[in-house]
Coordinates of N, CA and C and ligand atoms in Angstrom, one line a residue:
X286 N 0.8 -1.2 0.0 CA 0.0 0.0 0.0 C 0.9 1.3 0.0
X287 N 1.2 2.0 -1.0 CA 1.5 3.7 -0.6 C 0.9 4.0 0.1
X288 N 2.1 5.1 0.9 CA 1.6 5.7 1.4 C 1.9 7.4 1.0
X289 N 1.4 8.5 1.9 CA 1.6 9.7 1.4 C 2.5 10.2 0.8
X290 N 3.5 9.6 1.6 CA 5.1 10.2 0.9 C 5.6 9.4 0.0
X291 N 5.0 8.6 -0.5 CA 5.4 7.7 -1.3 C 4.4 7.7 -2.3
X292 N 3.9 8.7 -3.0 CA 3.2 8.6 -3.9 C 3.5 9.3 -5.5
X293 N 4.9 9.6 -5.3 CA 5.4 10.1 -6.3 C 6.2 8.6 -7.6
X294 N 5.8 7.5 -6.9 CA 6.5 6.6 -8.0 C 4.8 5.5 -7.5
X295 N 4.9 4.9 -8.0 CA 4.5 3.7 -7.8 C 4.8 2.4 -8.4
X296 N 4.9 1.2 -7.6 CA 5.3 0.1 -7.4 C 4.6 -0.9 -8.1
X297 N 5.6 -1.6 -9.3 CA 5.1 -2.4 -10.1 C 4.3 -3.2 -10.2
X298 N 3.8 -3.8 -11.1 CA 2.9 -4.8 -10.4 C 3.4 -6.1 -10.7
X299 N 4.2 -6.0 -12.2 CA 4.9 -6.9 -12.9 C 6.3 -6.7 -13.1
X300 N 7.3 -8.0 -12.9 CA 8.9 -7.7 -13.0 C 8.7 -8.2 -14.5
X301 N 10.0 -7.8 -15.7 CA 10.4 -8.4 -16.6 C 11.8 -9.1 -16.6
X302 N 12.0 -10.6 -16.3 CA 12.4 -11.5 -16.8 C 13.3 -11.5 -18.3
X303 N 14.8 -11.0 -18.1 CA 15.0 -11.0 -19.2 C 16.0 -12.4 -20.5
X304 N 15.7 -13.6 -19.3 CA 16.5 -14.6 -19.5 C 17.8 -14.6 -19.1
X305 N 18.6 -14.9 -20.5 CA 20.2 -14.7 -20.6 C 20.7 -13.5 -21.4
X306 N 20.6 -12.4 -20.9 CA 21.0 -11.2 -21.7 C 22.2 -11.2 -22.7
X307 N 21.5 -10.9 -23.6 CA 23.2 -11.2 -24.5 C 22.8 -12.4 -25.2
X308 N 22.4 -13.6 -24.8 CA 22.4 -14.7 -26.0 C 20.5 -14.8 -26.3
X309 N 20.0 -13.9 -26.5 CA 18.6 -13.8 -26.4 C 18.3 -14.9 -27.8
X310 N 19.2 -14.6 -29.3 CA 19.0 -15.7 -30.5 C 19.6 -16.8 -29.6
X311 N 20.2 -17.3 -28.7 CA 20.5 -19.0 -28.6 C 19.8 -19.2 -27.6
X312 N 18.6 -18.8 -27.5 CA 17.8 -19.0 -25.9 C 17.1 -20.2 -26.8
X313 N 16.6 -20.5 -27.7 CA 16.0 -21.8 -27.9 C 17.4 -22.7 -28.2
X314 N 18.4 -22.7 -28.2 CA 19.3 -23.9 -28.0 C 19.5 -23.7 -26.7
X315 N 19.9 -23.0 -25.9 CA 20.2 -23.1 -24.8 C 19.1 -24.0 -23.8
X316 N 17.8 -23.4 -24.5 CA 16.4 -24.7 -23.6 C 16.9 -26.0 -23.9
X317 N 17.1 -26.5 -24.8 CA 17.2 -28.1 -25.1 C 17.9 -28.6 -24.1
X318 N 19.2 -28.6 -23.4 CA 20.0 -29.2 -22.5 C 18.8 -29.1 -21.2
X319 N 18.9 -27.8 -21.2 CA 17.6 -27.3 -20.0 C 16.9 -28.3 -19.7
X320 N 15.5 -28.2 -20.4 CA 14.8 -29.0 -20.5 C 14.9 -30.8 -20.5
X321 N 15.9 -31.0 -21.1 CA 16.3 -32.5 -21.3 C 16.8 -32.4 -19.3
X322 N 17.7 -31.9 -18.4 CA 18.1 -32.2 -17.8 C 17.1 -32.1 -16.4
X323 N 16.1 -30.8 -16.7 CA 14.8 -31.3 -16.2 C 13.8 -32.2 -16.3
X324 N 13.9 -32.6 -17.2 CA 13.0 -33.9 -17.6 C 13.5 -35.0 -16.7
X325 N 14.8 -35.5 -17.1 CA 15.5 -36.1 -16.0 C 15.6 -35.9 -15.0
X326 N 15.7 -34.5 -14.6 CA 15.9 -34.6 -12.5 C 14.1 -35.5 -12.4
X327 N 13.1 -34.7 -13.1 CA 12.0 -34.9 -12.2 C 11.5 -36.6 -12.5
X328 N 12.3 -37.4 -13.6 CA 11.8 -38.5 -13.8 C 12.2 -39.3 -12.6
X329 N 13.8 -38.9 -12.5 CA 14.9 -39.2 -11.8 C 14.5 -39.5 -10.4
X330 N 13.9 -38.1 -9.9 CA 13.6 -38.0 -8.6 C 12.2 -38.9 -8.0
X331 N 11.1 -38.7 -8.9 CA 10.4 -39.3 -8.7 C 10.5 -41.1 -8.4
X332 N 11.3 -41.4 -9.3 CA 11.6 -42.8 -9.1 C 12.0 -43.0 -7.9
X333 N 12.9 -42.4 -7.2 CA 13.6 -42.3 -6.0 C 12.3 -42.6 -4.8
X334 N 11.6 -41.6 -5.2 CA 10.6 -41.7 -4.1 C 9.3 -43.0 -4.3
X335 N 9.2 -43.1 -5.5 CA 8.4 -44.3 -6.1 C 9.0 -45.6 -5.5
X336 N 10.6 -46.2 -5.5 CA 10.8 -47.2 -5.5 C 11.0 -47.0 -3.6
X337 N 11.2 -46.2 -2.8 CA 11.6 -46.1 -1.7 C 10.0 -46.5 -1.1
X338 N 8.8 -46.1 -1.8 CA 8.0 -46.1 -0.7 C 7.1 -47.2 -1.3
X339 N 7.7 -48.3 -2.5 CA 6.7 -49.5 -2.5 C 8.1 -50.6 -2.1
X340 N 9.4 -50.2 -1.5 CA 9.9 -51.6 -1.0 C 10.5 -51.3 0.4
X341 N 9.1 -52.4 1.4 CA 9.3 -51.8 2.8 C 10.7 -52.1 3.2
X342 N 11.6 -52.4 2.6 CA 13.0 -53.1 3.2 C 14.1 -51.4 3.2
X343 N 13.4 -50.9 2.4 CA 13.8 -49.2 2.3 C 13.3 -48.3 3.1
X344 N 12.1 -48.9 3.9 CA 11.9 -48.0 5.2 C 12.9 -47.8 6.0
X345 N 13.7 -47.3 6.2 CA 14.7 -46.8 7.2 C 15.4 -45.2 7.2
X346 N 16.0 -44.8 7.8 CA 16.5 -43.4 7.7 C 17.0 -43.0 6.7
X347 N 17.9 -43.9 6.5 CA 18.9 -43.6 5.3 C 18.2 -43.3 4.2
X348 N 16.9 -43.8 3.8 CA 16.7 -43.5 2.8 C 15.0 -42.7 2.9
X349 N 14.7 -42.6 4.1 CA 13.8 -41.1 4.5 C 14.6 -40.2 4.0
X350 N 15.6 -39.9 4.4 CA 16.3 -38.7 4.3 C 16.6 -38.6 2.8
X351 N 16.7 -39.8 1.7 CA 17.3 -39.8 0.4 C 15.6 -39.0 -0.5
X352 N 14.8 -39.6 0.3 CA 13.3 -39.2 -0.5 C 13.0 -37.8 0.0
X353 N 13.9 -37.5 1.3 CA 13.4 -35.7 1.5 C 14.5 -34.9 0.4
X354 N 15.4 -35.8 0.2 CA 16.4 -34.8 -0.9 C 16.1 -34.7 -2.0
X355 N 14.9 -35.8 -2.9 CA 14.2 -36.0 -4.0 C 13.2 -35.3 -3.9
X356 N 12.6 -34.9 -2.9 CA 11.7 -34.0 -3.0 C 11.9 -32.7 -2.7
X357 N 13.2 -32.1 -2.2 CA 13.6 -30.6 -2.3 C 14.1 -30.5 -3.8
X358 N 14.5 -31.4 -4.3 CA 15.4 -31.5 -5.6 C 14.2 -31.0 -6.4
X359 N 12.6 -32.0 -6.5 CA 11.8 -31.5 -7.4 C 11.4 -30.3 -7.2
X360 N 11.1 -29.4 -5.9 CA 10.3 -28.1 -5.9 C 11.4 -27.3 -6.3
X361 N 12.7 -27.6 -5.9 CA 14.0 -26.5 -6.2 C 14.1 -26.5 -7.9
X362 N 14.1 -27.5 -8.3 CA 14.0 -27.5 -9.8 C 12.8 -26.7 -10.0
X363 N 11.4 -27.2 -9.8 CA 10.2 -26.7 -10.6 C 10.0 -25.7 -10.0
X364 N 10.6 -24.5 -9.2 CA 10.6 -23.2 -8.9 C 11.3 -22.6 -9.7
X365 N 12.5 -23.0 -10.4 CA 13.2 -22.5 -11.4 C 12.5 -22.5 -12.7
X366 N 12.9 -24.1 -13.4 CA 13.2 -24.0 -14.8 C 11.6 -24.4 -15.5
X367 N 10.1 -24.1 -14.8 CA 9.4 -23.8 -15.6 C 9.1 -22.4 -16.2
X368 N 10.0 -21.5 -15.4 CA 9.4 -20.5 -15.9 C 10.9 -19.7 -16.6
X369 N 12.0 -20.6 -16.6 CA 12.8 -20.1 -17.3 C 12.8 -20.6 -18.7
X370 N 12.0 -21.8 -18.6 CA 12.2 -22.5 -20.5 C 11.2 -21.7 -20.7
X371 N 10.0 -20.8 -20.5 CA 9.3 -20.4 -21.0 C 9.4 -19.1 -21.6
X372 N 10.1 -18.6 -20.4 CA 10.8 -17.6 -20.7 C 11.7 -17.8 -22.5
X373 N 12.9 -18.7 -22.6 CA 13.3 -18.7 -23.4 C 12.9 -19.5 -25.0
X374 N 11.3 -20.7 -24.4 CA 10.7 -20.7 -26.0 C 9.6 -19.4 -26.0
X375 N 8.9 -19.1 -24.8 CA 7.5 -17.8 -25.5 C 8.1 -16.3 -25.4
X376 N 9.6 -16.0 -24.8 CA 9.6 -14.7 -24.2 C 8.7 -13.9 -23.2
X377 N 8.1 -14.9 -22.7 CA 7.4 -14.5 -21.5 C 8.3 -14.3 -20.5
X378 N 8.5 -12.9 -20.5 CA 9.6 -13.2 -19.0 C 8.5 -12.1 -17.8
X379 N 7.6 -11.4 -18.5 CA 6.8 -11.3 -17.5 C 6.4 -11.9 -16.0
X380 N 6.5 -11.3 -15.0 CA 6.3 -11.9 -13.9 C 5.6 -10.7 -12.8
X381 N 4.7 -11.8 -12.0 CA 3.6 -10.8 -11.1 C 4.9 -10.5 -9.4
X382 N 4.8 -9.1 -9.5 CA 5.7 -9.2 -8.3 C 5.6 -10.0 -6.9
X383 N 4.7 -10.4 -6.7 CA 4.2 -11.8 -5.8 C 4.7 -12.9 -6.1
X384 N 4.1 -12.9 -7.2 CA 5.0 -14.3 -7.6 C 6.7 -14.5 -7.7
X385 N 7.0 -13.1 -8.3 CA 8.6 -13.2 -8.1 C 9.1 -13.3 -6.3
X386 N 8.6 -12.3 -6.0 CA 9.2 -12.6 -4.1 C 9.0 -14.4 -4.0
X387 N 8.0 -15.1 -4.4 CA 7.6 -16.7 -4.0 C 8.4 -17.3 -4.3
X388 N 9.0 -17.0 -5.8 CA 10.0 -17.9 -6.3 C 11.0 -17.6 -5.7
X389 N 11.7 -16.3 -5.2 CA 12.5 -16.1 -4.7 C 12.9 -16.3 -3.1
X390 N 11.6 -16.7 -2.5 CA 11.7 -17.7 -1.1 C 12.5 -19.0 -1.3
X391 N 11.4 -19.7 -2.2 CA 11.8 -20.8 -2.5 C 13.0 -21.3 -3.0
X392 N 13.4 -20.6 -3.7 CA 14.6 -21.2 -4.2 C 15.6 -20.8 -3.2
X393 N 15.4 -19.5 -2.7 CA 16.7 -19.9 -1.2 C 16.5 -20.8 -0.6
X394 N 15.3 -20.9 -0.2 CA 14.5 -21.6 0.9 C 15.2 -23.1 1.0
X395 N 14.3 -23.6 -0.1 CA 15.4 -24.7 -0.1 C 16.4 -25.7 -1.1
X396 N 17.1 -24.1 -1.7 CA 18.6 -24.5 -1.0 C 19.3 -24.6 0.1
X397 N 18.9 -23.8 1.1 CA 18.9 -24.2 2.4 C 18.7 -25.3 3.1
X398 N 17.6 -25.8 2.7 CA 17.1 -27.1 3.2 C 17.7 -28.4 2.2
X399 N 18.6 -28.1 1.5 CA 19.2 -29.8 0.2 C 20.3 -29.3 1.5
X400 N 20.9 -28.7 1.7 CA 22.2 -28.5 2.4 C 22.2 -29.2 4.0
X401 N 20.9 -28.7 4.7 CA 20.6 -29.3 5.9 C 20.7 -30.7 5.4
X402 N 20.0 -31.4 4.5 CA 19.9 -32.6 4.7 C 21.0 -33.0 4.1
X403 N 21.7 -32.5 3.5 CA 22.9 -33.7 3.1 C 23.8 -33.5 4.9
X404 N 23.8 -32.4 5.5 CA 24.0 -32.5 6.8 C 23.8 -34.1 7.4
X405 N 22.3 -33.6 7.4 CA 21.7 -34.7 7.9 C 22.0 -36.4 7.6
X406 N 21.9 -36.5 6.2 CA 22.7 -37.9 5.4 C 23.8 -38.0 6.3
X407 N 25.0 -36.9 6.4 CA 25.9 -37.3 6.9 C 26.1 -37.9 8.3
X408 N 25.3 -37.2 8.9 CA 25.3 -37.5 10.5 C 24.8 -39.5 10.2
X409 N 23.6 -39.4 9.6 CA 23.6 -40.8 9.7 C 24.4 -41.2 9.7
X410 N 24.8 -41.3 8.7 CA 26.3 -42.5 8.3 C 27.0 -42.4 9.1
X411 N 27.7 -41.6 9.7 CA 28.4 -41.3 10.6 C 28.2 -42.4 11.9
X412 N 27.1 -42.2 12.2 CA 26.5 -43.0 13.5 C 26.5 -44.7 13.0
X413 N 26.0 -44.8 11.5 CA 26.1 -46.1 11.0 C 27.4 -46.5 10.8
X414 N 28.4 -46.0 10.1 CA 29.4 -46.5 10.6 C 30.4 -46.1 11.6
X415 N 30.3 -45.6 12.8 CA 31.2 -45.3 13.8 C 30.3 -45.7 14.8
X416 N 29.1 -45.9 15.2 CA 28.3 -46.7 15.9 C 27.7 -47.6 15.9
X417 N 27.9 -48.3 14.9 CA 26.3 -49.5 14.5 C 26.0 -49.8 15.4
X418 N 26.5 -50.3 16.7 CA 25.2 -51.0 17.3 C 24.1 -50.3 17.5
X419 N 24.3 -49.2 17.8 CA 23.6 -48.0 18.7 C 22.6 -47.4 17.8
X420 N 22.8 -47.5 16.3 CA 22.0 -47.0 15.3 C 20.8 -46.9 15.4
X421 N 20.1 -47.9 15.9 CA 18.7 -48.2 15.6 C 17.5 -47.8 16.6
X422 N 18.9 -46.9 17.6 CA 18.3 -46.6 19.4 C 18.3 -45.2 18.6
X423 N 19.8 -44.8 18.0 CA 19.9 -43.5 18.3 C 19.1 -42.8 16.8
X424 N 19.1 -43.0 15.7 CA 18.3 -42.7 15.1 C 16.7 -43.3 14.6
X425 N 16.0 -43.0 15.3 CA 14.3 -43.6 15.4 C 13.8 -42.9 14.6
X426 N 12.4 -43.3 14.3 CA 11.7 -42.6 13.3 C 11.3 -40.8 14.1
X427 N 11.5 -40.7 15.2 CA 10.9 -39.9 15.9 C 12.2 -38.7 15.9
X428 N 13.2 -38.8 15.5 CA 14.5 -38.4 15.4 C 14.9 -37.8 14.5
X429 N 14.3 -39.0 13.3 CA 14.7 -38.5 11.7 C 13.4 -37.2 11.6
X430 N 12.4 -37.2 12.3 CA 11.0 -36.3 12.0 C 11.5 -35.3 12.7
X431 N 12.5 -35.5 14.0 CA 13.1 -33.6 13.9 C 14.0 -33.1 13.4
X432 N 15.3 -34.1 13.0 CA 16.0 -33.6 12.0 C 15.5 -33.2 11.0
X433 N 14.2 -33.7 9.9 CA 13.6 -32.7 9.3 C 13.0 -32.0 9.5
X434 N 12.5 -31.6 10.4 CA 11.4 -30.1 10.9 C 12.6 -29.4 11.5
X435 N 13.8 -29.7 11.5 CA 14.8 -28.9 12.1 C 15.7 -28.5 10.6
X436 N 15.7 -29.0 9.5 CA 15.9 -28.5 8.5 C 15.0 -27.8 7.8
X437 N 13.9 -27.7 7.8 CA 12.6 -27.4 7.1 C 12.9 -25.8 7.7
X438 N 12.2 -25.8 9.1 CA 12.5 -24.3 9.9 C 13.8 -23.6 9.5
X439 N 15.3 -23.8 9.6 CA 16.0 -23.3 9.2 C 16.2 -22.7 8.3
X440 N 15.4 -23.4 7.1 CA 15.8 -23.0 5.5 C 14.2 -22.0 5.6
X441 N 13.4 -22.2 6.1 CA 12.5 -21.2 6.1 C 12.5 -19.9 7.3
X442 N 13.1 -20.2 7.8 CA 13.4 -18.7 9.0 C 14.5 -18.4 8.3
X443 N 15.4 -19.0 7.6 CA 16.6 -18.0 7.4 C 16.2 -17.2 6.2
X444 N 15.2 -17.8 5.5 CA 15.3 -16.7 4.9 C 14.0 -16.0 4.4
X445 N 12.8 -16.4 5.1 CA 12.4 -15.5 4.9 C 12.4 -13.9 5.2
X446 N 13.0 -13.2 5.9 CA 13.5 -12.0 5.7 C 13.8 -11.5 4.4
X447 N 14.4 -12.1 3.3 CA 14.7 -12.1 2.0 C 13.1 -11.5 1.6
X448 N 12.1 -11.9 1.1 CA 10.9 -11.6 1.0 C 10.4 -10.4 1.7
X449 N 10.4 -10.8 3.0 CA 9.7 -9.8 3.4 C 10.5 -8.0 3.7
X450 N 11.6 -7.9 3.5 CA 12.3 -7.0 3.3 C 12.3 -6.6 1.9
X451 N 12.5 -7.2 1.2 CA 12.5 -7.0 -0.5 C 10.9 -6.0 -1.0
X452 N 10.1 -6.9 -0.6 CA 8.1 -6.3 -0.4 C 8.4 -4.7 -0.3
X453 N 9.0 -4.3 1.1 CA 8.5 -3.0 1.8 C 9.3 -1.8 1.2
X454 N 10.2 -2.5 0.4 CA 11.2 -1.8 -0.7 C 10.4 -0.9 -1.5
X455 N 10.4 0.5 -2.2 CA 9.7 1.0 -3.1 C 10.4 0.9 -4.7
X456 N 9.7 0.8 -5.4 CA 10.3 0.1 -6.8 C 10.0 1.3 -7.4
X457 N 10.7 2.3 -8.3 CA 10.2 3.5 -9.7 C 11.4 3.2 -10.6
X458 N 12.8 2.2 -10.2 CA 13.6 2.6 -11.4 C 12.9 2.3 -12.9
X459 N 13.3 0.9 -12.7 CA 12.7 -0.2 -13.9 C 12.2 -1.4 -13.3
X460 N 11.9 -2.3 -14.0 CA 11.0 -3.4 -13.3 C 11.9 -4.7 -14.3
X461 N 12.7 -4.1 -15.3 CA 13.4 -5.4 -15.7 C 14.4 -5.9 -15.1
X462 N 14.8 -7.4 -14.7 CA 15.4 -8.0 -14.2 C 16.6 -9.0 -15.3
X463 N 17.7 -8.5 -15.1 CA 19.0 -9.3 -16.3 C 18.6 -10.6 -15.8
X464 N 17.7 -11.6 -15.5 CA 17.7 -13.0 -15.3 C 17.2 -14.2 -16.1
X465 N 17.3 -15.4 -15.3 CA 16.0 -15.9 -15.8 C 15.4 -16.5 -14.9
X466 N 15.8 -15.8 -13.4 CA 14.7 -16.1 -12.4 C 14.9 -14.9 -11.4
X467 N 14.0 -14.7 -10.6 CA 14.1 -13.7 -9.6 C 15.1 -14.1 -8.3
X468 N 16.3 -13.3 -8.9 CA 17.0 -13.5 -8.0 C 17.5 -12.4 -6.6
X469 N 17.9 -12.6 -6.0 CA 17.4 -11.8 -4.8 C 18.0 -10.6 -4.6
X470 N 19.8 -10.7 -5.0 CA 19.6 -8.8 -5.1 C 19.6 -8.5 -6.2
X471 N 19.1 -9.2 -7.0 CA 18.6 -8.6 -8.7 C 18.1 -7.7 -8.3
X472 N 16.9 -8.0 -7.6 CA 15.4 -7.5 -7.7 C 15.8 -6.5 -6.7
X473 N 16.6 -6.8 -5.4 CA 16.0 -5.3 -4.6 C 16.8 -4.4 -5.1
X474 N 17.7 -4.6 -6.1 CA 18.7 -3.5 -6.5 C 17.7 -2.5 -7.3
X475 N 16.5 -3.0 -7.9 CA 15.7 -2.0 -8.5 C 15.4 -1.3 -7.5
X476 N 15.1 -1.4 -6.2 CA 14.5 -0.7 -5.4 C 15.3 0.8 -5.6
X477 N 14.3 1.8 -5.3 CA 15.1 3.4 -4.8 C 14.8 3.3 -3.5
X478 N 15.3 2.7 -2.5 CA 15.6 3.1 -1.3 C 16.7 2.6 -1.0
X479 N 17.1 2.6 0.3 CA 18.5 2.1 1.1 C 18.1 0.7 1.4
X480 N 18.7 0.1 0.7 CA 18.6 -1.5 0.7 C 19.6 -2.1 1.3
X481 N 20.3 -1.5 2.3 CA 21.5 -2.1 2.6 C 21.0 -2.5 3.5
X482 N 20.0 -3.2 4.6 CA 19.8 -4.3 5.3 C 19.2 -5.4 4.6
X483 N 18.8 -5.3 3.7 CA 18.8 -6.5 2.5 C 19.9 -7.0 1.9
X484 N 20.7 -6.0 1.7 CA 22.5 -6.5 1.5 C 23.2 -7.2 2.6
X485 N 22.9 -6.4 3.5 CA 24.0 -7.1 4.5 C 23.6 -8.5 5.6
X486 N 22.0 -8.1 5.4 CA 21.6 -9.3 6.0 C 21.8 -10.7 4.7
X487 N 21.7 -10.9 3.7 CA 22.1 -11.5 2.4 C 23.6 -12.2 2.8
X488 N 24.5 -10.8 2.6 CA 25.5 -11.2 2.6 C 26.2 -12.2 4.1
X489 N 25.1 -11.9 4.7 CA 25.4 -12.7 6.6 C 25.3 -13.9 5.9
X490 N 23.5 -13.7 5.5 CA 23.8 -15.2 5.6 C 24.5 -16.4 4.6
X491 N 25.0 -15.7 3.5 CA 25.9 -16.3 2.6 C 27.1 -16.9 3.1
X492 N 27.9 -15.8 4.3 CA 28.6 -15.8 4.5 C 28.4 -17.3 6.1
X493 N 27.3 -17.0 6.3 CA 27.3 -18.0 7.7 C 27.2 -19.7 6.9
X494 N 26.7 -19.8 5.9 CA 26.8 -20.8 4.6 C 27.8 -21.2 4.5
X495 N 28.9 -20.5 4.4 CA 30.5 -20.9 3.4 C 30.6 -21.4 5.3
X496 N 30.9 -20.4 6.1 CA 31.2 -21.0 7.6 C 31.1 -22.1 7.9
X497 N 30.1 -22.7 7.8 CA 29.1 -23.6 8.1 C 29.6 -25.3 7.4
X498 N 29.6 -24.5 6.2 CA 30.1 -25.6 5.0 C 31.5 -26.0 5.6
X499 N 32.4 -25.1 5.7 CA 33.5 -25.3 5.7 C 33.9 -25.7 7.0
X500 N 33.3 -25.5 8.3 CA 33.3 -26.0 9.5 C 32.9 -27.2 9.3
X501 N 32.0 -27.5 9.3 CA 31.0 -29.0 8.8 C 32.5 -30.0 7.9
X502 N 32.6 -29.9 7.1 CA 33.5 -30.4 6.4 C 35.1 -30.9 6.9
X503 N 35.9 -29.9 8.0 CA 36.6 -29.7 8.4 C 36.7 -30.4 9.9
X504 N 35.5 -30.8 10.3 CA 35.3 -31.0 11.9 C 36.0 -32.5 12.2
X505 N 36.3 -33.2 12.7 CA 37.0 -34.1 13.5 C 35.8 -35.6 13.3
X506 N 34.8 -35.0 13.0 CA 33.4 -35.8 13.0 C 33.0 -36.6 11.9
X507 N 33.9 -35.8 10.6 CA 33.8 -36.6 9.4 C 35.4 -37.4 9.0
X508 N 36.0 -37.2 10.3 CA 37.7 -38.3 10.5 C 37.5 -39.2 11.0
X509 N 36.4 -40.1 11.3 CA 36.1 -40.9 12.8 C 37.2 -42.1 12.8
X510 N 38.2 -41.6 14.2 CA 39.7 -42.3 14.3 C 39.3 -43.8 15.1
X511 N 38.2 -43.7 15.2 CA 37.9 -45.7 15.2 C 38.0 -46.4 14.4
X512 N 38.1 -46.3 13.1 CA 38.4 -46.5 12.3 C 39.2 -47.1 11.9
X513 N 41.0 -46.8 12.0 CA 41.4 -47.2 11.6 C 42.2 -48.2 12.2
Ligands
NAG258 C1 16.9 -35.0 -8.7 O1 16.9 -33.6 -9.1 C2 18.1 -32.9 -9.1 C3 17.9 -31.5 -9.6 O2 16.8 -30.9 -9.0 C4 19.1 -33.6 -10.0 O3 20.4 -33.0 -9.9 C5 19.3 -35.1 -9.6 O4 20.1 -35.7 -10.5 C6 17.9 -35.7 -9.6 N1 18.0 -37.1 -9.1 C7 17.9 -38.1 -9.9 C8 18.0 -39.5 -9.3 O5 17.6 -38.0 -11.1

C-alpha cells in the first residue's frame, strides 16, 4: 500500500524477466540441454521416491532422508526452470511481483534445506558407521522427523526475511530484471531506497553458509579415528 510520501513513483505490479541477456538468438538452443536435464531430474527423482515407498526393506533413515532430498530437488527445480524455458521458448519473461518474491523464497528456501539434509545424510552414516550398534536406538523414526522439521525451519526462518524485506522496498527505477529467475539482489537492487539491510543481511547469511560448510566439512566428526 502507498503511502503519502510515497506517492510520487508507484510500485510495479509486474517484474520483466530478461533470460540470458546477451544470448537472447540462442535461448531456444540453450532450452534443449535445460529441459532434457529437467526432464530427467523430475523422472529421476520421482523414481527415487516411487521405489523407496513401494519396498518396505527401504523404510529406514537412510533412505527417508534420500526421498526428502528428492523432493527438495523437485520443488527447487520446478521453482526454477518452468518459468525459465518459458521464458526462453515464449519470451514471456513477464512476472507478477508476488509471484517473483515466492520464487525467490523458494529457491533460497530450499537450498537451504538440500544442504541441511545432506547434513543430515551425513550425521547418519556417521552413526552407521562409527556406531552401528547404537543406530537403531539413536536414530528412530521420531529423530529422523526432527531432524527434518529442524531443517525445514532453518531453511525457512533464514530466509524468509529475504521476502519480506525486498516487499517493503519502493520500486520507480525499472521493473526489468537481467535474469532468468528472480534472484534476490537482482530485484532489490531495483529498489530506490536504502537497501543495505537486505544487503547485509544477504551477505550474513551467505557468508554463515560458506562457515558452516566449511566448519561442517573440516570438523574431527567426518575423521572418525575408530576407524582405523
Ligand atoms: C533430482 O533432481 C536434481 C535437480 O533438481 C538432480 O540434480 C538429480 O540428479 C535428480 N536425481 C535423480 C536421481 O535423477
Amino acid at each position: 500500500m502507498p503511502d503519502s510520501n510515497t506517492t510520487d513513483f508507484t510500485n510495479p505490479s509486474t517484474f520483466l524477466l530478461l533470460g540470458i541477456p546477451g544470448l537472447e538468438a540462442a535461448h531456444v538452443w540453450i532450452s534443449i540441454p535445460f529441459c532434457a536435464m529437467y526432464a530427467i531430474a523430475i523422472l529421476g527423482n520421482f523414481t527415487i521416491l516411487f521405489i523407496v515407498k513401494s519396498e518396505p526393506s527401504l523404510h529406514g533413515p537412510m533412505y527417508y532422508f534420500l526421498c526428502m532430498l528428492a523432493v527438495t530437488d523437485l520443488v527447487l527445480s520446478t521453482s526454477i526452470l518452468p518459468k525459465t524455458l518459458s521464458i526462453f521458448w515464449f519470451n514471456s519473461g513477464e512476472i507478477d511481483f508476488n509471484a517473483c518474491l515466492t520464487q525467490l523464497y523458494f529457491i533460497y528456501c530450499f537450498s537451504w534445506m538440500e544442504s541441511g539434509i545432506f547434513v543430515a545424510m551425513a550425521f547418519d552414516r556417521y552413526v552407521a558407521i562409527c556406531n552401528p550398534l547404537r543406530y537403531s536406538t539413536i536414530l528412530t523414526n521420531p529423530v529422523v522427523a526432527k531432524m527434518g522439521l529442524a531443517v525445514v525451519l532453518r531453511g525457512g526462518m533464514l530466509i524468509l526475511p529475504y521476502p519480506l524485506l525486498a516487499r517493503q522496498w519502493p520500486y520507480c527505477k525499472t521493473n526489468i530484471i537481467p535474469h532468468s529467475y528472480c534472484e534476490h539482489i537482482a530485484v532489490v537492487k531495483l529498489a530506490c531506497a536504502d537497501i543495505r539491510i537486505s544487503s547485509y543481511y544477504s551477505l550474513s547469511v551467505g557468508f554463515f553458509f560458506l562457515v558452516c560448510m566449511s566448519f561442517l566439512s573440516s570438523c574431527p566428526l567426518s575423521r572418525p579415528s575408530g576407524l582405523s
